[in-house]
Amino acid sequence: QVQLVESGGRLVQAGGSLRLSCVASERTFGIYSMAWFRQAPGKGREFVAAISSRSGSIKSADSVKGRFTISRDDSKNTVYLQMNALKPEDTAVYYCAADGLGYLGEESGRYDYWGQGTQVTVSS
């Protein structure tokens, strides 16, 4: 069982930056593909970005391309989401997810493990 703990969410002004972190309990973290999703009030869970094991492949949603960057540090069992040029519509709870079979897509149901989420609020 992989436990994921997100951190870094807070209130920020539009145009600002944040870096979210997600630490995994699993010592074989490096074999998992990792992803970030978000869920705004009254909306479904939305794919943000994903990164394969060994950082070989990265996929991002069109809505965040050029602004958000996903990365990972396997020595720290951590995946990051660097968010720049934040907009009020980025306001959501951000979740990290892990998949042990290398899935790198947008279907939330394909990911095996989820964190509890961290709140990001962007004020205009």
mmCIF file of N, CA and C in Angstrom:
data_model
loop_
_atom_site.group_PDB
_atom_site.id
_atom_site.type_symbol
_atom_site.label_atom_id
_atom_site.label_comp_id
_atom_site.label_asym_id
_atom_site.label_seq_id
_atom_site.Cartn_x
_atom_site.Cartn_y
_atom_site.Cartn_z
ATOM 1 N N GLN A 1 0.843 -1.186 0.000
ATOM 2 C CA GLN A 1 0.000 0.000 0.000
ATOM 3 C C GLN A 1 0.887 1.248 0.000
ATOM 4 N N VAL A 2 0.690 2.102 -0.979
ATOM 5 C CA VAL A 2 1.460 3.336 -1.083
ATOM 6 C C VAL A 2 0.674 4.470 -0.445
ATOM 7 N N GLN A 3 1.304 5.183 0.444
ATOM 8 C CA GLN A 3 0.680 6.368 1.036
ATOM 9 C C GLN A 3 1.304 7.610 0.430
ATOM 10 N N LEU A 4 0.453 8.548 0.035
ATOM 11 C CA LEU A 4 0.882 9.777 -0.607
ATOM 12 C C LEU A 4 0.424 10.964 0.226
ATOM 13 N N VAL A 5 1.322 11.903 0.459
ATOM 14 C CA VAL A 5 0.987 13.086 1.251
ATOM 15 C C VAL A 5 1.392 14.330 0.482
ATOM 16 N N GLU A 6 0.391 15.136 0.131
ATOM 17 C CA GLU A 6 0.643 16.379 -0.599
ATOM 18 C C GLU A 6 0.842 17.534 0.369
ATOM 19 N N SER A 7 1.560 18.541 -0.087
ATOM 20 C CA SER A 7 1.738 19.767 0.680
ATOM 21 C C SER A 7 2.046 20.902 -0.274
ATOM 22 N N GLY A 8 1.988 22.123 0.256
ATOM 23 C CA GLY A 8 2.368 23.287 -0.531
ATOM 24 C C GLY A 8 1.223 24.166 -0.973
ATOM 25 N N GLY A 9 0.010 23.708 -0.836
ATOM 26 C CA GLY A 9 -1.126 24.520 -1.245
ATOM 27 C C GLY A 9 -1.377 25.663 -0.274
ATOM 28 N N ARG A 10 -1.803 26.790 -0.805
ATOM 29 C CA ARG A 10 -2.137 27.949 0.009
ATOM 30 C C ARG A 10 -2.849 28.979 -0.848
ATOM 31 N N LEU A 11 -3.173 30.110 -0.244
ATOM 32 C CA LEU A 11 -3.767 31.233 -0.951
ATOM 33 C C LEU A 11 -2.657 32.040 -1.629
ATOM 34 N N VAL A 12 -2.862 32.352 -2.907
ATOM 35 C CA VAL A 12 -1.871 33.120 -3.663
ATOM 36 C C VAL A 12 -2.610 34.053 -4.620
ATOM 37 N N GLN A 13 -1.987 35.160 -4.955
ATOM 38 C CA GLN A 13 -2.600 36.098 -5.892
ATOM 39 C C GLN A 13 -2.405 35.636 -7.324
ATOM 40 N N ALA A 14 -3.308 36.038 -8.176
ATOM 41 C CA ALA A 14 -3.184 35.723 -9.601
ATOM 42 C C ALA A 14 -1.843 36.219 -10.124
ATOM 43 N N GLY A 15 -1.219 35.401 -10.958
ATOM 44 C CA GLY A 15 0.102 35.712 -11.490
ATOM 45 C C GLY A 15 1.234 35.166 -10.643
ATOM 46 N N GLY A 16 0.919 34.691 -9.461
ATOM 47 C CA GLY A 16 1.932 34.164 -8.574
ATOM 48 C C GLY A 16 2.314 32.731 -8.881
ATOM 49 N N SER A 17 3.187 32.175 -8.040
ATOM 50 C CA SER A 17 3.700 30.820 -8.231
ATOM 51 C C SER A 17 3.578 30.013 -6.948
ATOM 52 N N LEU A 18 3.470 28.721 -7.121
ATOM 53 C CA LEU A 18 3.479 27.776 -6.005
ATOM 54 C C LEU A 18 4.179 26.507 -6.463
ATOM 55 N N ARG A 19 4.759 25.805 -5.517
ATOM 56 C CA ARG A 19 5.273 24.475 -5.805
ATOM 57 C C ARG A 19 4.626 23.486 -4.845
ATOM 58 N N LEU A 20 3.914 22.550 -5.413
ATOM 59 C CA LEU A 20 3.312 21.479 -4.628
ATOM 60 C C LEU A 20 4.275 20.297 -4.557
ATOM 61 N N SER A 21 4.233 19.605 -3.430
ATOM 62 C CA SER A 21 5.043 18.401 -3.252
ATOM 63 C C SER A 21 4.143 17.242 -2.863
ATOM 64 N N CYS A 22 4.557 16.054 -3.241
ATOM 65 C CA CYS A 22 3.842 14.841 -2.862
ATOM 66 C C CYS A 22 4.896 13.800 -2.491
ATOM 67 N N VAL A 23 4.895 13.409 -1.238
ATOM 68 C CA VAL A 23 5.859 12.428 -0.748
ATOM 69 C C VAL A 23 5.188 11.066 -0.625
ATOM 70 N N ALA A 24 5.874 10.038 -1.132
ATOM 71 C CA ALA A 24 5.339 8.683 -1.094
ATOM 72 C C ALA A 24 6.049 7.848 -0.040
ATOM 73 N N SER A 25 5.281 6.941 0.556
ATOM 74 C CA SER A 25 5.852 6.088 1.591
ATOM 75 C C SER A 25 6.608 4.912 1.026
ATOM 76 N N GLU A 26 6.358 4.589 -0.212
ATOM 77 C CA GLU A 26 6.874 3.382 -0.827
ATOM 78 C C GLU A 26 8.346 3.534 -1.212
ATOM 79 N N ARG A 27 9.183 2.579 -0.754
ATOM 80 C CA ARG A 27 10.608 2.686 -1.050
ATOM 81 C C ARG A 27 10.928 2.358 -2.508
ATOM 82 N N THR A 28 9.970 1.712 -3.195
ATOM 83 C CA THR A 28 10.160 1.468 -4.625
ATOM 84 C C THR A 28 9.431 2.524 -5.441
ATOM 85 N N PHE A 29 9.374 3.720 -4.916
ATOM 86 C CA PHE A 29 8.686 4.849 -5.545
ATOM 87 C C PHE A 29 9.078 5.004 -7.002
ATOM 88 N N GLY A 30 10.330 4.736 -7.304
ATOM 89 C CA GLY A 30 10.847 4.982 -8.640
ATOM 90 C C GLY A 30 10.153 4.214 -9.747
ATOM 91 N N ILE A 31 9.466 3.132 -9.422
ATOM 92 C CA ILE A 31 8.826 2.329 -10.467
ATOM 93 C C ILE A 31 7.439 2.836 -10.816
ATOM 94 N N TYR A 32 6.913 3.750 -10.014
ATOM 95 C CA TYR A 32 5.546 4.218 -10.213
ATOM 96 C C TYR A 32 5.503 5.415 -11.160
ATOM 97 N N SER A 33 4.520 5.428 -12.038
ATOM 98 C CA SER A 33 4.220 6.669 -12.726
ATOM 99 C C SER A 33 3.376 7.509 -11.765
ATOM 100 N N MET A 34 3.552 8.815 -11.830
ATOM 101 C CA MET A 34 2.918 9.734 -10.894
ATOM 102 C C MET A 34 2.141 10.795 -11.661
ATOM 103 N N ALA A 35 1.076 11.277 -11.042
ATOM 104 C CA ALA A 35 0.252 12.279 -11.708
ATOM 105 C C ALA A 35 -0.306 13.270 -10.695
ATOM 106 N N TRP A 36 -0.666 14.412 -11.210
ATOM 107 C CA TRP A 36 -1.415 15.408 -10.451
ATOM 108 C C TRP A 36 -2.786 15.598 -11.105
ATOM 109 N N PHE A 37 -3.811 15.628 -10.266
ATOM 110 C CA PHE A 37 -5.167 15.953 -10.670
ATOM 111 C C PHE A 37 -5.648 17.113 -9.805
ATOM 112 N N ARG A 38 -6.739 17.717 -10.211
ATOM 113 C CA ARG A 38 -7.331 18.762 -9.386
ATOM 114 C C ARG A 38 -8.851 18.687 -9.477
ATOM 115 N N GLN A 39 -9.479 19.198 -8.443
ATOM 116 C CA GLN A 39 -10.936 19.208 -8.404
ATOM 117 C C GLN A 39 -11.410 20.528 -7.822
ATOM 118 N N ALA A 40 -12.088 21.283 -8.652
ATOM 119 C CA ALA A 40 -12.669 22.556 -8.229
ATOM 120 C C ALA A 40 -14.052 22.301 -7.651
ATOM 121 N N PRO A 41 -14.561 23.225 -6.838
ATOM 122 C CA PRO A 41 -15.887 23.042 -6.236
ATOM 123 C C PRO A 41 -16.956 22.820 -7.291
ATOM 124 N N GLY A 42 -17.740 21.765 -7.114
ATOM 125 C CA GLY A 42 -18.841 21.489 -8.021
ATOM 126 C C GLY A 42 -18.438 20.871 -9.339
ATOM 127 N N LYS A 43 -17.161 20.518 -9.496
ATOM 128 C CA LYS A 43 -16.672 19.942 -10.752
ATOM 129 C C LYS A 43 -16.035 18.591 -10.507
ATOM 130 N N GLY A 44 -15.826 17.866 -11.582
ATOM 131 C CA GLY A 44 -15.184 16.570 -11.498
ATOM 132 C C GLY A 44 -13.687 16.693 -11.381
ATOM 133 N N ARG A 45 -13.057 15.547 -11.135
ATOM 134 C CA ARG A 45 -11.601 15.542 -10.999
ATOM 135 C C ARG A 45 -10.971 15.680 -12.381
ATOM 136 N N GLU A 46 -10.026 16.595 -12.490
ATOM 137 C CA GLU A 46 -9.432 16.960 -13.770
ATOM 138 C C GLU A 46 -7.940 16.618 -13.792
ATOM 139 N N PHE A 47 -7.499 15.988 -14.867
ATOM 140 C CA PHE A 47 -6.088 15.687 -15.039
ATOM 141 C C PHE A 47 -5.282 16.962 -15.217
ATOM 142 N N VAL A 48 -4.118 17.016 -14.580
ATOM 143 C CA VAL A 48 -3.229 18.162 -14.712
ATOM 144 C C VAL A 48 -1.947 17.759 -15.432
ATOM 145 N N ALA A 49 -1.228 16.792 -14.890
ATOM 146 C CA ALA A 49 0.040 16.375 -15.484
ATOM 147 C C ALA A 49 0.437 15.014 -14.940
ATOM 148 N N ALA A 50 1.284 14.318 -15.698
ATOM 149 C CA ALA A 50 1.775 13.014 -15.270
ATOM 150 C C ALA A 50 3.218 12.847 -15.714
ATOM 151 N N ILE A 51 3.946 12.009 -14.981
ATOM 152 C CA ILE A 51 5.346 11.761 -15.279
ATOM 153 C C ILE A 51 5.623 10.274 -15.091
ATOM 154 N N SER A 52 6.337 9.709 -16.029
ATOM 155 C CA SER A 52 6.618 8.280 -15.973
ATOM 156 C C SER A 52 7.757 7.995 -14.993
ATOM 157 N N SER A 53 7.971 6.717 -14.728
ATOM 158 C CA SER A 53 9.128 6.336 -13.931
ATOM 159 C C SER A 53 10.391 6.801 -14.657
ATOM 160 N N ARG A 54 11.403 7.161 -13.904
ATOM 161 C CA ARG A 54 12.679 7.659 -14.445
ATOM 162 C C ARG A 54 12.513 8.939 -15.267
ATOM 163 N N SER A 55 11.343 9.593 -15.125
ATOM 164 C CA SER A 55 11.097 10.885 -15.791
ATOM 165 C C SER A 55 11.254 10.802 -17.302
ATOM 166 N N GLY A 56 11.032 9.610 -17.864
ATOM 167 C CA GLY A 56 11.214 9.454 -19.297
ATOM 168 C C GLY A 56 10.166 10.152 -20.134
ATOM 169 N N SER A 57 8.942 10.235 -19.629
ATOM 170 C CA SER A 57 7.847 10.841 -20.377
ATOM 171 C C SER A 57 7.034 11.735 -19.464
ATOM 172 N N ILE A 58 6.550 12.809 -20.034
ATOM 173 C CA ILE A 58 5.706 13.756 -19.307
ATOM 174 C C ILE A 58 4.512 14.094 -20.175
ATOM 175 N N LYS A 59 3.374 14.226 -19.521
ATOM 176 C CA LYS A 59 2.153 14.617 -20.215
ATOM 177 C C LYS A 59 1.473 15.693 -19.391
ATOM 178 N N SER A 60 0.951 16.720 -20.056
ATOM 179 C CA SER A 60 0.274 17.816 -19.366
ATOM 180 C C SER A 60 -1.028 18.158 -20.058
ATOM 181 N N ALA A 61 -1.972 18.651 -19.264
ATOM 182 C CA ALA A 61 -3.225 19.128 -19.827
ATOM 183 C C ALA A 61 -2.993 20.427 -20.593
ATOM 184 N N ASP A 62 -3.753 20.645 -21.637
ATOM 185 C CA ASP A 62 -3.593 21.857 -22.439
ATOM 186 C C ASP A 62 -3.783 23.116 -21.594
ATOM 187 N N SER A 63 -4.643 23.035 -20.602
ATOM 188 C CA SER A 63 -4.963 24.213 -19.786
ATOM 189 C C SER A 63 -3.785 24.692 -18.939
ATOM 190 N N VAL A 64 -2.783 23.831 -18.745
ATOM 191 C CA VAL A 64 -1.650 24.210 -17.890
ATOM 192 C C VAL A 64 -0.316 24.210 -18.632
ATOM 193 N N LYS A 65 -0.321 23.817 -19.881
ATOM 194 C CA LYS A 65 0.942 23.778 -20.633
ATOM 195 C C LYS A 65 1.565 25.158 -20.706
ATOM 196 N N GLY A 66 2.868 25.190 -20.466
ATOM 197 C CA GLY A 66 3.586 26.452 -20.456
ATOM 198 C C GLY A 66 3.552 27.164 -19.119
ATOM 199 N N ARG A 67 2.710 26.687 -18.200
ATOM 200 C CA ARG A 67 2.622 27.309 -16.868
ATOM 201 C C ARG A 67 2.997 26.344 -15.750
ATOM 202 N N PHE A 68 2.597 25.090 -15.862
ATOM 203 C CA PHE A 68 2.848 24.093 -14.822
ATOM 204 C C PHE A 68 3.896 23.090 -15.308
ATOM 205 N N THR A 69 4.751 22.652 -14.379
ATOM 206 C CA THR A 69 5.775 21.656 -14.704
ATOM 207 C C THR A 69 5.784 20.569 -13.639
ATOM 208 N N ILE A 70 5.681 19.330 -14.079
ATOM 209 C CA ILE A 70 5.775 18.202 -13.164
ATOM 210 C C ILE A 70 7.194 17.659 -13.198
ATOM 211 N N SER A 71 7.680 17.258 -12.038
ATOM 212 C CA SER A 71 9.011 16.665 -11.957
ATOM 213 C C SER A 71 9.024 15.696 -10.771
ATOM 214 N N ARG A 72 10.092 14.922 -10.682
ATOM 215 C CA ARG A 72 10.185 13.975 -9.578
ATOM 216 C C ARG A 72 11.630 13.844 -9.139
ATOM 217 N N ASP A 73 11.808 13.515 -7.875
ATOM 218 C CA ASP A 73 13.108 13.232 -7.303
ATOM 219 C C ASP A 73 12.978 11.879 -6.612
ATOM 220 N N ASP A 74 13.424 10.831 -7.283
ATOM 221 C CA ASP A 74 13.243 9.490 -6.750
ATOM 222 C C ASP A 74 14.066 9.260 -5.486
ATOM 223 N N SER A 75 15.145 10.008 -5.312
ATOM 224 C CA SER A 75 15.952 9.860 -4.089
ATOM 225 C C SER A 75 15.200 10.364 -2.863
ATOM 226 N N LYS A 76 14.186 11.197 -3.095
ATOM 227 C CA LYS A 76 13.378 11.747 -2.005
ATOM 228 C C LYS A 76 11.946 11.213 -2.015
ATOM 229 N N ASN A 77 11.668 10.260 -2.905
ATOM 230 C CA ASN A 77 10.301 9.712 -3.018
ATOM 231 C C ASN A 77 9.267 10.820 -3.196
ATOM 232 N N THR A 78 9.611 11.807 -3.999
ATOM 233 C CA THR A 78 8.771 13.002 -4.096
ATOM 234 C C THR A 78 8.506 13.372 -5.553
ATOM 235 N N VAL A 79 7.279 13.781 -5.809
ATOM 236 C CA VAL A 79 6.910 14.359 -7.089
ATOM 237 C C VAL A 79 6.460 15.794 -6.828
ATOM 238 N N TYR A 80 6.802 16.679 -7.757
ATOM 239 C CA TYR A 80 6.518 18.099 -7.589
ATOM 240 C C TYR A 80 5.596 18.596 -8.707
ATOM 241 N N LEU A 81 4.908 19.679 -8.409
ATOM 242 C CA LEU A 81 4.181 20.414 -9.439
ATOM 243 C C LEU A 81 4.507 21.882 -9.249
ATOM 244 N N GLN A 82 5.337 22.396 -10.149
ATOM 245 C CA GLN A 82 5.663 23.818 -10.139
ATOM 246 C C GLN A 82 4.593 24.550 -10.934
ATOM 247 N N MET A 83 3.927 25.491 -10.304
ATOM 248 C CA MET A 83 2.821 26.216 -10.930
ATOM 249 C C MET A 83 3.176 27.694 -11.013
ATOM 250 N N ASN A 84 3.247 28.211 -12.205
ATOM 251 C CA ASN A 84 3.550 29.615 -12.442
ATOM 252 C C ASN A 84 2.375 30.294 -13.135
ATOM 253 N N ALA A 85 2.380 31.609 -13.098
ATOM 254 C CA ALA A 85 1.339 32.395 -13.764
ATOM 255 C C ALA A 85 -0.047 31.893 -13.385
ATOM 256 N N LEU A 86 -0.269 31.727 -12.106
ATOM 257 C CA LEU A 86 -1.526 31.153 -11.637
ATOM 258 C C LEU A 86 -2.713 32.061 -11.950
ATOM 259 N N LYS A 87 -3.848 31.419 -12.227
ATOM 260 C CA LYS A 87 -5.077 32.105 -12.555
ATOM 261 C C LYS A 87 -6.167 31.713 -11.546
ATOM 262 N N PRO A 88 -7.163 32.551 -11.366
ATOM 263 C CA PRO A 88 -8.252 32.172 -10.452
ATOM 264 C C PRO A 88 -8.892 30.828 -10.805
ATOM 265 N N GLU A 89 -8.945 30.494 -12.075
ATOM 266 C CA GLU A 89 -9.540 29.212 -12.483
ATOM 267 C C GLU A 89 -8.670 28.007 -12.123
ATOM 268 N N ASP A 90 -7.460 28.248 -11.621
ATOM 269 C CA ASP A 90 -6.626 27.148 -11.115
ATOM 270 C C ASP A 90 -7.004 26.766 -9.680
ATOM 271 N N THR A 91 -7.896 27.529 -9.078
ATOM 272 C CA THR A 91 -8.333 27.230 -7.721
ATOM 273 C C THR A 91 -8.981 25.853 -7.654
ATOM 274 N N ALA A 92 -8.463 25.009 -6.773
ATOM 275 C CA ALA A 92 -8.957 23.635 -6.663
ATOM 276 C C ALA A 92 -8.203 22.927 -5.544
ATOM 277 N N VAL A 93 -8.689 21.751 -5.209
ATOM 278 C CA VAL A 93 -7.904 20.829 -4.391
ATOM 279 C C VAL A 93 -7.057 20.007 -5.352
ATOM 280 N N TYR A 94 -5.769 19.958 -5.088
ATOM 281 C CA TYR A 94 -4.838 19.253 -5.954
ATOM 282 C C TYR A 94 -4.446 17.925 -5.298
ATOM 283 N N TYR A 95 -4.551 16.859 -6.084
ATOM 284 C CA TYR A 95 -4.258 15.515 -5.609
ATOM 285 C C TYR A 95 -3.112 14.911 -6.403
ATOM 286 N N CYS A 96 -2.268 14.163 -5.734
ATOM 287 C CA CYS A 96 -1.307 13.362 -6.482
ATOM 288 C C CYS A 96 -1.775 11.903 -6.482
ATOM 289 N N ALA A 97 -1.353 11.194 -7.495
ATOM 290 C CA ALA A 97 -1.776 9.812 -7.684
ATOM 291 C C ALA A 97 -0.616 8.997 -8.208
ATOM 292 N N ALA A 98 -0.661 7.697 -7.944
ATOM 293 C CA ALA A 98 0.414 6.803 -8.365
ATOM 294 C C ALA A 98 -0.163 5.571 -9.041
ATOM 295 N N ASP A 99 0.554 5.087 -10.044
ATOM 296 C CA ASP A 99 0.165 3.859 -10.725
ATOM 297 C C ASP A 99 1.358 2.940 -10.872
ATOM 298 N N GLY A 100 1.181 1.691 -10.514
ATOM 299 C CA GLY A 100 2.278 0.738 -10.536
ATOM 300 C C GLY A 100 2.490 0.048 -11.868
ATOM 301 N N LEU A 101 1.615 0.335 -12.843
ATOM 302 C CA LEU A 101 1.727 -0.330 -14.138
ATOM 303 C C LEU A 101 2.182 0.614 -15.238
ATOM 304 N N GLY A 102 2.609 1.816 -14.853
ATOM 305 C CA GLY A 102 3.160 2.729 -15.840
ATOM 306 C C GLY A 102 2.154 3.551 -16.613
ATOM 307 N N TYR A 103 0.904 3.569 -16.155
ATOM 308 C CA TYR A 103 -0.108 4.361 -16.857
ATOM 309 C C TYR A 103 0.252 5.836 -16.772
ATOM 310 N N LEU A 104 0.073 6.531 -17.886
ATOM 311 C CA LEU A 104 0.470 7.940 -17.951
ATOM 312 C C LEU A 104 -0.645 8.740 -18.610
ATOM 313 N N GLY A 105 -1.866 8.461 -18.254
ATOM 314 C CA GLY A 105 -2.970 9.095 -18.930
ATOM 315 C C GLY A 105 -3.854 9.930 -18.033
ATOM 316 N N GLU A 106 -5.018 10.278 -18.564
ATOM 317 C CA GLU A 106 -5.917 11.213 -17.916
ATOM 318 C C GLU A 106 -7.067 10.565 -17.155
ATOM 319 N N GLU A 107 -7.157 9.259 -17.211
ATOM 320 C CA GLU A 107 -8.268 8.586 -16.544
ATOM 321 C C GLU A 107 -7.937 8.368 -15.074
ATOM 322 N N SER A 108 -8.636 9.054 -14.211
ATOM 323 C CA SER A 108 -8.319 8.976 -12.791
ATOM 324 C C SER A 108 -8.503 7.558 -12.244
ATOM 325 N N GLY A 109 -9.450 6.820 -12.810
ATOM 326 C CA GLY A 109 -9.716 5.471 -12.333
ATOM 327 C C GLY A 109 -8.597 4.487 -12.564
ATOM 328 N N ARG A 110 -7.651 4.852 -13.383
ATOM 329 C CA ARG A 110 -6.520 3.967 -13.682
ATOM 330 C C ARG A 110 -5.401 4.070 -12.654
ATOM 331 N N TYR A 111 -5.452 5.057 -11.804
ATOM 332 C CA TYR A 111 -4.405 5.230 -10.800
ATOM 333 C C TYR A 111 -4.795 4.489 -9.523
ATOM 334 N N ASP A 112 -3.809 3.825 -8.946
ATOM 335 C CA ASP A 112 -4.067 2.933 -7.822
ATOM 336 C C ASP A 112 -4.115 3.646 -6.477
ATOM 337 N N TYR A 113 -3.318 4.671 -6.329
ATOM 338 C CA TYR A 113 -3.163 5.296 -5.013
ATOM 339 C C TYR A 113 -3.334 6.810 -5.129
ATOM 340 N N TRP A 114 -3.910 7.377 -4.074
ATOM 341 C CA TRP A 114 -4.211 8.812 -4.048
ATOM 342 C C TRP A 114 -3.843 9.416 -2.704
ATOM 343 N N GLY A 115 -3.425 10.681 -2.766
ATOM 344 C CA GLY A 115 -3.225 11.432 -1.547
ATOM 345 C C GLY A 115 -4.524 12.072 -1.087
ATOM 346 N N GLN A 116 -4.440 12.820 0.003
ATOM 347 C CA GLN A 116 -5.630 13.431 0.587
ATOM 348 C C GLN A 116 -5.946 14.796 -0.024
ATOM 349 N N GLY A 117 -5.001 15.354 -0.767
ATOM 350 C CA GLY A 117 -5.217 16.624 -1.441
ATOM 351 C C GLY A 117 -4.690 17.814 -0.666
ATOM 352 N N THR A 118 -4.375 18.872 -1.414
ATOM 353 C CA THR A 118 -3.939 20.125 -0.823
ATOM 354 C C THR A 118 -4.659 21.261 -1.543
ATOM 355 N N GLN A 119 -5.155 22.237 -0.795
ATOM 356 C CA GLN A 119 -5.978 23.299 -1.359
ATOM 357 C C GLN A 119 -5.122 24.411 -1.932
ATOM 358 N N VAL A 120 -5.405 24.760 -3.180
ATOM 359 C CA VAL A 120 -4.792 25.916 -3.831
ATOM 360 C C VAL A 120 -5.900 26.913 -4.139
ATOM 361 N N THR A 121 -5.728 28.121 -3.651
ATOM 362 C CA THR A 121 -6.709 29.174 -3.909
ATOM 363 C C THR A 121 -5.995 30.360 -4.536
ATOM 364 N N VAL A 122 -6.474 30.778 -5.703
ATOM 365 C CA VAL A 122 -5.865 31.882 -6.432
ATOM 366 C C VAL A 122 -6.853 33.039 -6.440
ATOM 367 N N SER A 123 -6.460 34.138 -5.844
ATOM 368 C CA SER A 123 -7.332 35.312 -5.775
ATOM 369 C C SER A 123 -7.060 36.243 -6.951
ATOM 370 N N SER A 124 -8.098 36.903 -7.397
ATOM 371 C CA SER A 124 -7.962 37.815 -8.545
ATOM 372 C C SER A 124 -7.583 39.221 -8.100
#
